mmCIF file with all atom_site columns, C-alpha atoms in Angstrom:
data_model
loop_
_atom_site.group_PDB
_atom_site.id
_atom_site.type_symbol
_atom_site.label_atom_id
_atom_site.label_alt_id
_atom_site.label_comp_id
_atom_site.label_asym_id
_atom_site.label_entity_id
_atom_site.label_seq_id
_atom_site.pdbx_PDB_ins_code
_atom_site.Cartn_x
_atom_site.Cartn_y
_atom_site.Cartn_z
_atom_site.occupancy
_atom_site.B_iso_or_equiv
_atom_site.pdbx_formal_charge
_atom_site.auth_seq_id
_atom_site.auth_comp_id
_atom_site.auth_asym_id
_atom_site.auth_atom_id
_atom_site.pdbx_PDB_model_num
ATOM 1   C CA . UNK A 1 1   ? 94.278  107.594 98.014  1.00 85.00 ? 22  UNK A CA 1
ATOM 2   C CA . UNK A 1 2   ? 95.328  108.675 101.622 1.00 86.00 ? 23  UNK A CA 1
ATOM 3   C CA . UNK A 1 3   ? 95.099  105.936 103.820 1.00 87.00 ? 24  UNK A CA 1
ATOM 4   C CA . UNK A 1 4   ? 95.668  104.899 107.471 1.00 88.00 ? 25  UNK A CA 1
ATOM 5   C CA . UNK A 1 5   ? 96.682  101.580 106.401 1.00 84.00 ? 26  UNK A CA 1
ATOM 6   C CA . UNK A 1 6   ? 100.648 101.347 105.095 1.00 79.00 ? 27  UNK A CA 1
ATOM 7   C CA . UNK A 1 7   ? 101.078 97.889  104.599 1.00 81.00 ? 28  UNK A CA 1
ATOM 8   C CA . UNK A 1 8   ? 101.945 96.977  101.053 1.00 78.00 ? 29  UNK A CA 1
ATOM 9   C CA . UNK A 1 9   ? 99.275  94.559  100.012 1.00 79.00 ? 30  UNK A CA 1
ATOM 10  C CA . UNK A 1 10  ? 96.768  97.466  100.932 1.00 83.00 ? 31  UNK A CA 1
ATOM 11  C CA . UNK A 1 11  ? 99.138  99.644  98.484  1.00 80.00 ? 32  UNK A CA 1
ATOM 12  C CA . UNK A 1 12  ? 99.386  97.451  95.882  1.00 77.00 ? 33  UNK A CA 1
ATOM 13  C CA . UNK A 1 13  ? 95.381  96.663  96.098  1.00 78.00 ? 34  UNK A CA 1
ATOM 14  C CA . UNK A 1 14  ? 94.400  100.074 95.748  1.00 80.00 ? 35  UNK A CA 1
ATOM 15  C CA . UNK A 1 15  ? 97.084  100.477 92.379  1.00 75.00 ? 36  UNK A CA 1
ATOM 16  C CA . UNK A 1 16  ? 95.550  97.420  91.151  1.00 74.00 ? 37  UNK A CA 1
ATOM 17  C CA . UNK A 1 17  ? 91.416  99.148  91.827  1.00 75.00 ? 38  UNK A CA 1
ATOM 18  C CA . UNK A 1 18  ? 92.793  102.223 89.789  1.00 74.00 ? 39  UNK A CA 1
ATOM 19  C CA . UNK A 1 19  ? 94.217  104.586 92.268  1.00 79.00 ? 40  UNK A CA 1
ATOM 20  C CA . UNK A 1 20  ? 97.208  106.840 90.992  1.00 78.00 ? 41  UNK A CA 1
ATOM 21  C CA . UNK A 1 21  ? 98.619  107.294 94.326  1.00 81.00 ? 42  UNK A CA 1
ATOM 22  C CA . UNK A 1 22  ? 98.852  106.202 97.582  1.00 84.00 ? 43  UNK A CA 1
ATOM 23  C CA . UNK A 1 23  ? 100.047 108.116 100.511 1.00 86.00 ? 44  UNK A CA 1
ATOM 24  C CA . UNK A 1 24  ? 99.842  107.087 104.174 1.00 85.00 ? 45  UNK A CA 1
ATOM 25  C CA . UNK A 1 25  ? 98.125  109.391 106.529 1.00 86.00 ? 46  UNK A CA 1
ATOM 26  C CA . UNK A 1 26  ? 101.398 109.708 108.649 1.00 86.00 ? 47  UNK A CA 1
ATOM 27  C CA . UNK A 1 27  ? 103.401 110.597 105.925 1.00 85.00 ? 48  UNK A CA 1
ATOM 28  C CA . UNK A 1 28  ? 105.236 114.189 106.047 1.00 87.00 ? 49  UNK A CA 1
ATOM 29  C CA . UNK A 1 29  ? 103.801 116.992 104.012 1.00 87.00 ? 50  UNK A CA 1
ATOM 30  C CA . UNK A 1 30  ? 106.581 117.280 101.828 1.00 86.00 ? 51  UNK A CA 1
ATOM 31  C CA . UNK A 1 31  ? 105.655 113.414 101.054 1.00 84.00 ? 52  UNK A CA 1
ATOM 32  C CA . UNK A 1 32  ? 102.212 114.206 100.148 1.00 85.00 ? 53  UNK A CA 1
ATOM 33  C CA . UNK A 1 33  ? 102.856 117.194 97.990  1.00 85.00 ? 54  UNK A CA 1
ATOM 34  C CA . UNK A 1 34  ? 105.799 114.847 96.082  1.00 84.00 ? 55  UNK A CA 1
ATOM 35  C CA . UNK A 1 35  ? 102.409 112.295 95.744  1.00 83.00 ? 56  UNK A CA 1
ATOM 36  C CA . UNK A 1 36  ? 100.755 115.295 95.000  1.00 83.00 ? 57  UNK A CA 1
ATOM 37  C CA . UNK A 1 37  ? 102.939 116.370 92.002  1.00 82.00 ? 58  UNK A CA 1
ATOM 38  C CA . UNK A 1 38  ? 103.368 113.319 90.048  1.00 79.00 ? 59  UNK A CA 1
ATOM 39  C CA . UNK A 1 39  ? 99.894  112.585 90.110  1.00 77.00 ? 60  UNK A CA 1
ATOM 40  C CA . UNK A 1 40  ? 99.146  115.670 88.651  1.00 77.00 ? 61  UNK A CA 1
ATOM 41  C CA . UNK A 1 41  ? 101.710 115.137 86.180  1.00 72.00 ? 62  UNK A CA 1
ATOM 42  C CA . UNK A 1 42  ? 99.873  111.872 85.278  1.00 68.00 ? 63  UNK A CA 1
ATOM 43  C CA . UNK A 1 43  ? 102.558 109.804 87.041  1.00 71.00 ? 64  UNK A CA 1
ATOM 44  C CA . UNK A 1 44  ? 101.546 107.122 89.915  1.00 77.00 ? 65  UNK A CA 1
ATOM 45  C CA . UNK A 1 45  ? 102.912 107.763 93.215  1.00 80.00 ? 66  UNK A CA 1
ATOM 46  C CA . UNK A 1 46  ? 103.484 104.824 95.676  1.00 79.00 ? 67  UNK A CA 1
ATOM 47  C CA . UNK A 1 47  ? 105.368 105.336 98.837  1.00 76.00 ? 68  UNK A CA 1
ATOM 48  C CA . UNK A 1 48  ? 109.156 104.197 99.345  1.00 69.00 ? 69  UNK A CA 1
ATOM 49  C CA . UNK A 1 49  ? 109.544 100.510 99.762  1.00 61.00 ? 70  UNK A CA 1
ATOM 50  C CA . UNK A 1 50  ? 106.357 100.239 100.111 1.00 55.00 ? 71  UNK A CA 1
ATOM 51  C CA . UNK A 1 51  ? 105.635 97.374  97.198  1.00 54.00 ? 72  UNK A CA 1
ATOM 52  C CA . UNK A 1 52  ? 109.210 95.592  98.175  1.00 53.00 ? 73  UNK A CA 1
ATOM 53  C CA . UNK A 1 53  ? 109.047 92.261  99.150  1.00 52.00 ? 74  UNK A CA 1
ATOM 54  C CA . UNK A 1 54  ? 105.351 91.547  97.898  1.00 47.00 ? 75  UNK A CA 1
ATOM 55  C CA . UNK A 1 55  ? 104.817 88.485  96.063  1.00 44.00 ? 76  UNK A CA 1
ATOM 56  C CA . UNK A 1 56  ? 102.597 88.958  92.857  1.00 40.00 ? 77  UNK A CA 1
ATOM 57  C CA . UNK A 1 57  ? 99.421  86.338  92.105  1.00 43.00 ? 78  UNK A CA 1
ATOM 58  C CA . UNK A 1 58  ? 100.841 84.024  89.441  1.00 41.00 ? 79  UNK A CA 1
ATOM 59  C CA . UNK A 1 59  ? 100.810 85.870  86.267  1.00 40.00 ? 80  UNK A CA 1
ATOM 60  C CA . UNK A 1 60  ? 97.330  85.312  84.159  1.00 44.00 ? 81  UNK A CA 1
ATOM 61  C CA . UNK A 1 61  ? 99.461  85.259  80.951  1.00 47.00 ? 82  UNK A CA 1
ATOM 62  C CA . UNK A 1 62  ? 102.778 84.154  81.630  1.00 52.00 ? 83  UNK A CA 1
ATOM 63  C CA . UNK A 1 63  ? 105.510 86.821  79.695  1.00 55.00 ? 84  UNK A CA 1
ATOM 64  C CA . UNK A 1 64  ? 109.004 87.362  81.031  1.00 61.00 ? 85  UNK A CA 1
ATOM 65  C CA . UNK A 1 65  ? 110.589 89.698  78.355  1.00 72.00 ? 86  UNK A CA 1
ATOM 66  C CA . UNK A 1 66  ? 109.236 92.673  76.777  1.00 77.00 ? 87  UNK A CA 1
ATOM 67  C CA . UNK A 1 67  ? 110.125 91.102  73.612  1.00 75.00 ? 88  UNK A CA 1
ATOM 68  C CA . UNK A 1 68  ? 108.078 88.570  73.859  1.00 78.00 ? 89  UNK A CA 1
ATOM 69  C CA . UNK A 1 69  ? 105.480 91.810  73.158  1.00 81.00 ? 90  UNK A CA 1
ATOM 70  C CA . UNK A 1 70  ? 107.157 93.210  70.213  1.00 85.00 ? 91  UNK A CA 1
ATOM 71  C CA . UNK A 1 71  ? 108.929 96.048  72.403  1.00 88.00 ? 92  UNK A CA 1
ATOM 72  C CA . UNK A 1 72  ? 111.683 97.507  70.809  1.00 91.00 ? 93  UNK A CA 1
ATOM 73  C CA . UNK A 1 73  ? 114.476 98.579  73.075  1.00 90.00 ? 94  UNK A CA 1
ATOM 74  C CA . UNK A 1 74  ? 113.723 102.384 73.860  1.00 94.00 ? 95  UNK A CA 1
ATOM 75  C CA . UNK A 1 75  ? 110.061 101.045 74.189  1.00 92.00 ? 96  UNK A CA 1
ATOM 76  C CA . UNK A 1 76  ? 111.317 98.615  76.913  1.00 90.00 ? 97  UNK A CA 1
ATOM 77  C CA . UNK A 1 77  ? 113.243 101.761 78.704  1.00 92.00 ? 98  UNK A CA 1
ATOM 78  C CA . UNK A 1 78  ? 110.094 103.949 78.239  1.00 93.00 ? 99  UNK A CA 1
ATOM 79  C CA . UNK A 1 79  ? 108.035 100.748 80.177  1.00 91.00 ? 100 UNK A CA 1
ATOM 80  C CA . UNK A 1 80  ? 110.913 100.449 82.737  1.00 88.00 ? 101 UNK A CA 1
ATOM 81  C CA . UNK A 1 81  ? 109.977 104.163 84.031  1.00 90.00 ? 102 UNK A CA 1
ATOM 82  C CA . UNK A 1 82  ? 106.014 103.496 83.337  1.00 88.00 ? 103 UNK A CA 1
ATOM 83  C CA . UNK A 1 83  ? 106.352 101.113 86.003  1.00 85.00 ? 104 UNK A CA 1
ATOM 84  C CA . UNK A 1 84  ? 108.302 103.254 88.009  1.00 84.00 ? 105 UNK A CA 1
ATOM 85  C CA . UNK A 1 85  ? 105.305 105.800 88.278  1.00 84.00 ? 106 UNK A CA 1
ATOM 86  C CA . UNK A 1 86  ? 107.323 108.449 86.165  1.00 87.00 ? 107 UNK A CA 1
ATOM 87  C CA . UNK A 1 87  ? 105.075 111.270 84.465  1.00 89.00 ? 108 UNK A CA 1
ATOM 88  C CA . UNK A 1 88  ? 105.697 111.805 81.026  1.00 91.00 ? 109 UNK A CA 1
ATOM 89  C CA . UNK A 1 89  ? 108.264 115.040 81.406  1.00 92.00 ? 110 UNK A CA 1
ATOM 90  C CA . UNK A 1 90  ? 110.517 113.120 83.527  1.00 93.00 ? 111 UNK A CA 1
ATOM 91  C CA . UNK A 1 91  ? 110.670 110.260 80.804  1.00 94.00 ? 112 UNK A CA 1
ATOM 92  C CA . UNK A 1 92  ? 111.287 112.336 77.661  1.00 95.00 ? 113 UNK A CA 1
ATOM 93  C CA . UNK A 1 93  ? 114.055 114.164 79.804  1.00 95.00 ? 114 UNK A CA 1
ATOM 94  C CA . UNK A 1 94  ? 115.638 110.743 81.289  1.00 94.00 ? 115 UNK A CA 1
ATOM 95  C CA . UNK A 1 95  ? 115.792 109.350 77.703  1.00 95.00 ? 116 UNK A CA 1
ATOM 96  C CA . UNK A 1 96  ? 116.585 112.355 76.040  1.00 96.00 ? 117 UNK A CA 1
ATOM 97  C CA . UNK A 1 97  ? 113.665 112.354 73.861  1.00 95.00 ? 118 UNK A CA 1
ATOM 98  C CA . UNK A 1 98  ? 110.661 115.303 72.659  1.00 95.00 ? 119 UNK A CA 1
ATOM 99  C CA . UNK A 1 99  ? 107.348 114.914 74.403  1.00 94.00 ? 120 UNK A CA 1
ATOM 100 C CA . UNK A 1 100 ? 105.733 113.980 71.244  1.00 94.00 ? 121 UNK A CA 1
ATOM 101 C CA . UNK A 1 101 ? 108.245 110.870 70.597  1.00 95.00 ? 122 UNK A CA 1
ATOM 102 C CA . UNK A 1 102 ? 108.165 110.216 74.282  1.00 94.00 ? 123 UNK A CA 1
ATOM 103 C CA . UNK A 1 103 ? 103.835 109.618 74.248  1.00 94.00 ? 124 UNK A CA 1
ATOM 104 C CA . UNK A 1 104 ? 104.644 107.796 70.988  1.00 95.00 ? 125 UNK A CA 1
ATOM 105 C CA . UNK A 1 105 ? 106.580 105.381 72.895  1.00 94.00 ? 126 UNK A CA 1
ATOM 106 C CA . UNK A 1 106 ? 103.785 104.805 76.253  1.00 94.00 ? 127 UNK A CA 1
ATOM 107 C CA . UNK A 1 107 ? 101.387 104.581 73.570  1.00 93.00 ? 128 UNK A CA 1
ATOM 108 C CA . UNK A 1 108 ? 102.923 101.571 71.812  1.00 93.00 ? 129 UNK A CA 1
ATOM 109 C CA . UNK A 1 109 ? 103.985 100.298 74.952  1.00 92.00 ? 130 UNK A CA 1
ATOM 110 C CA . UNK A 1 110 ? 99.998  100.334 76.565  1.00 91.00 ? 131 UNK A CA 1
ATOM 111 C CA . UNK A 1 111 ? 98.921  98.947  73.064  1.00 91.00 ? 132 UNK A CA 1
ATOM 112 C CA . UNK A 1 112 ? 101.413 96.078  73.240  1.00 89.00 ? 133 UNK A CA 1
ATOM 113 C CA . UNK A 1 113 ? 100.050 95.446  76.951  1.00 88.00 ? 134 UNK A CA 1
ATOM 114 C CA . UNK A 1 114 ? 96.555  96.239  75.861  1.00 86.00 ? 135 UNK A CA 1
ATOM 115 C CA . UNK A 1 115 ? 95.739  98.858  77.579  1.00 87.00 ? 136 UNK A CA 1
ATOM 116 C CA . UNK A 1 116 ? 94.732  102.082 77.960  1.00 87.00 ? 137 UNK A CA 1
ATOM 117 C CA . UNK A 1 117 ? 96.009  103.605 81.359  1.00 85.00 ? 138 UNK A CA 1
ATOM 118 C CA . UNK A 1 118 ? 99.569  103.898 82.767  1.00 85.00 ? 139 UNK A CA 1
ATOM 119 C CA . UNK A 1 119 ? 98.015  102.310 85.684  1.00 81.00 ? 140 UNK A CA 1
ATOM 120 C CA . UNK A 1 120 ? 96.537  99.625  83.974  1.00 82.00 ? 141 UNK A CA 1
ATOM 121 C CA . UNK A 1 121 ? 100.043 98.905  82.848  1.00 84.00 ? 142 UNK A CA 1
ATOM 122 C CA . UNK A 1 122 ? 101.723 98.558  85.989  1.00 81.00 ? 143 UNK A CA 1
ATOM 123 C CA . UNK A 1 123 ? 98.688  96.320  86.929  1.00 79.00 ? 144 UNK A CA 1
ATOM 124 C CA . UNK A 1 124 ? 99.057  94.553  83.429  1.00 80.00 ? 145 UNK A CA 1
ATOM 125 C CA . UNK A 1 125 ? 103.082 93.709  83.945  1.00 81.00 ? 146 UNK A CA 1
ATOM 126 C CA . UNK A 1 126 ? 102.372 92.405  87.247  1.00 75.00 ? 147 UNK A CA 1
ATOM 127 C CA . UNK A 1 127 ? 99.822  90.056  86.088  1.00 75.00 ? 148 UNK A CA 1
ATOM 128 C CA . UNK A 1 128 ? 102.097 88.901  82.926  1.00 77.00 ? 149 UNK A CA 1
ATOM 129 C CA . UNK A 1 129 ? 105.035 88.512  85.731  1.00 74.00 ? 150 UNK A CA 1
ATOM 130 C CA . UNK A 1 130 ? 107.058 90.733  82.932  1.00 75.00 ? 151 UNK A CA 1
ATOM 131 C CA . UNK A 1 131 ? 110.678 90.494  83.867  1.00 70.00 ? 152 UNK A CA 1
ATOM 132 C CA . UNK A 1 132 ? 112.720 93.527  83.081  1.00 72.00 ? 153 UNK A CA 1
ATOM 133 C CA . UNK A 1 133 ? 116.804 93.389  82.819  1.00 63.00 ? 154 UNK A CA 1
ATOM 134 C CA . UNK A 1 134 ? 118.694 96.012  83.873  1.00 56.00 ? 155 UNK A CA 1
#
């Protein structure tokens, strides 16, 4: 989505309607062609600080851990990056893992969030007001 708007309840809005990307119109062209590449990569791009300091609707199913979902550790890791908008290649490489085992692990991780997108996801952890440790 390019967008004249920057503020970050717009941004998060149009993440929650299903957008994989939003870029403001004044951003620099090497901005939009980074938004550009990890949405093409199947990632979801948000600008730089632009969801900081947003307070989140109270959660419609209140979950703080990842275990309360039957993550496993690396699964956890694998939904730490999800929410970070990373595309699949830059998750297998991060963690060291094959892209096979690495869409075995967003798989399990959507089904435990039942769901079926990477953006539904994000939108899903929000909601549950998932709390991840570092």
């Amino acid at each position: 989505m390019l967008s004249s708007q920057e503020d970050p309840l717009t941004v998060q809005r149009s993440i929650q309607l299903g957008a994989m990307g939003f870029i403001p119109r004044s951003a620099p062209s090497s901005q939009m062609f980074e938004a550009l590449r990890t949405v093409l990569a199947h990632g979801i791009y948000v600008p730089p600080m632009s969801l900081s300091g947003i307070t989140l609707p109270v959660p419609a199913r209140p979950c703080t851990s990842p275990a309360e979902l039957g993550l496993t550790p690396r699964q956890t890791q694998v939904l730490r990056l999800v929410l970070e908008g990373k595309p699949l290649k830059l998750i297998a490489r991060e963690l060291g893992l094959s892209h096979n085992t690495a869409k075995t692990h967003v798989s399990a991780v959507l089904r435990a969030l039942d769901v079926t997108t990477r953006t539904q996801a994000i939108v899903a952890a929000n909601r549950m007001g998932l709390v991840l440790q570092e």
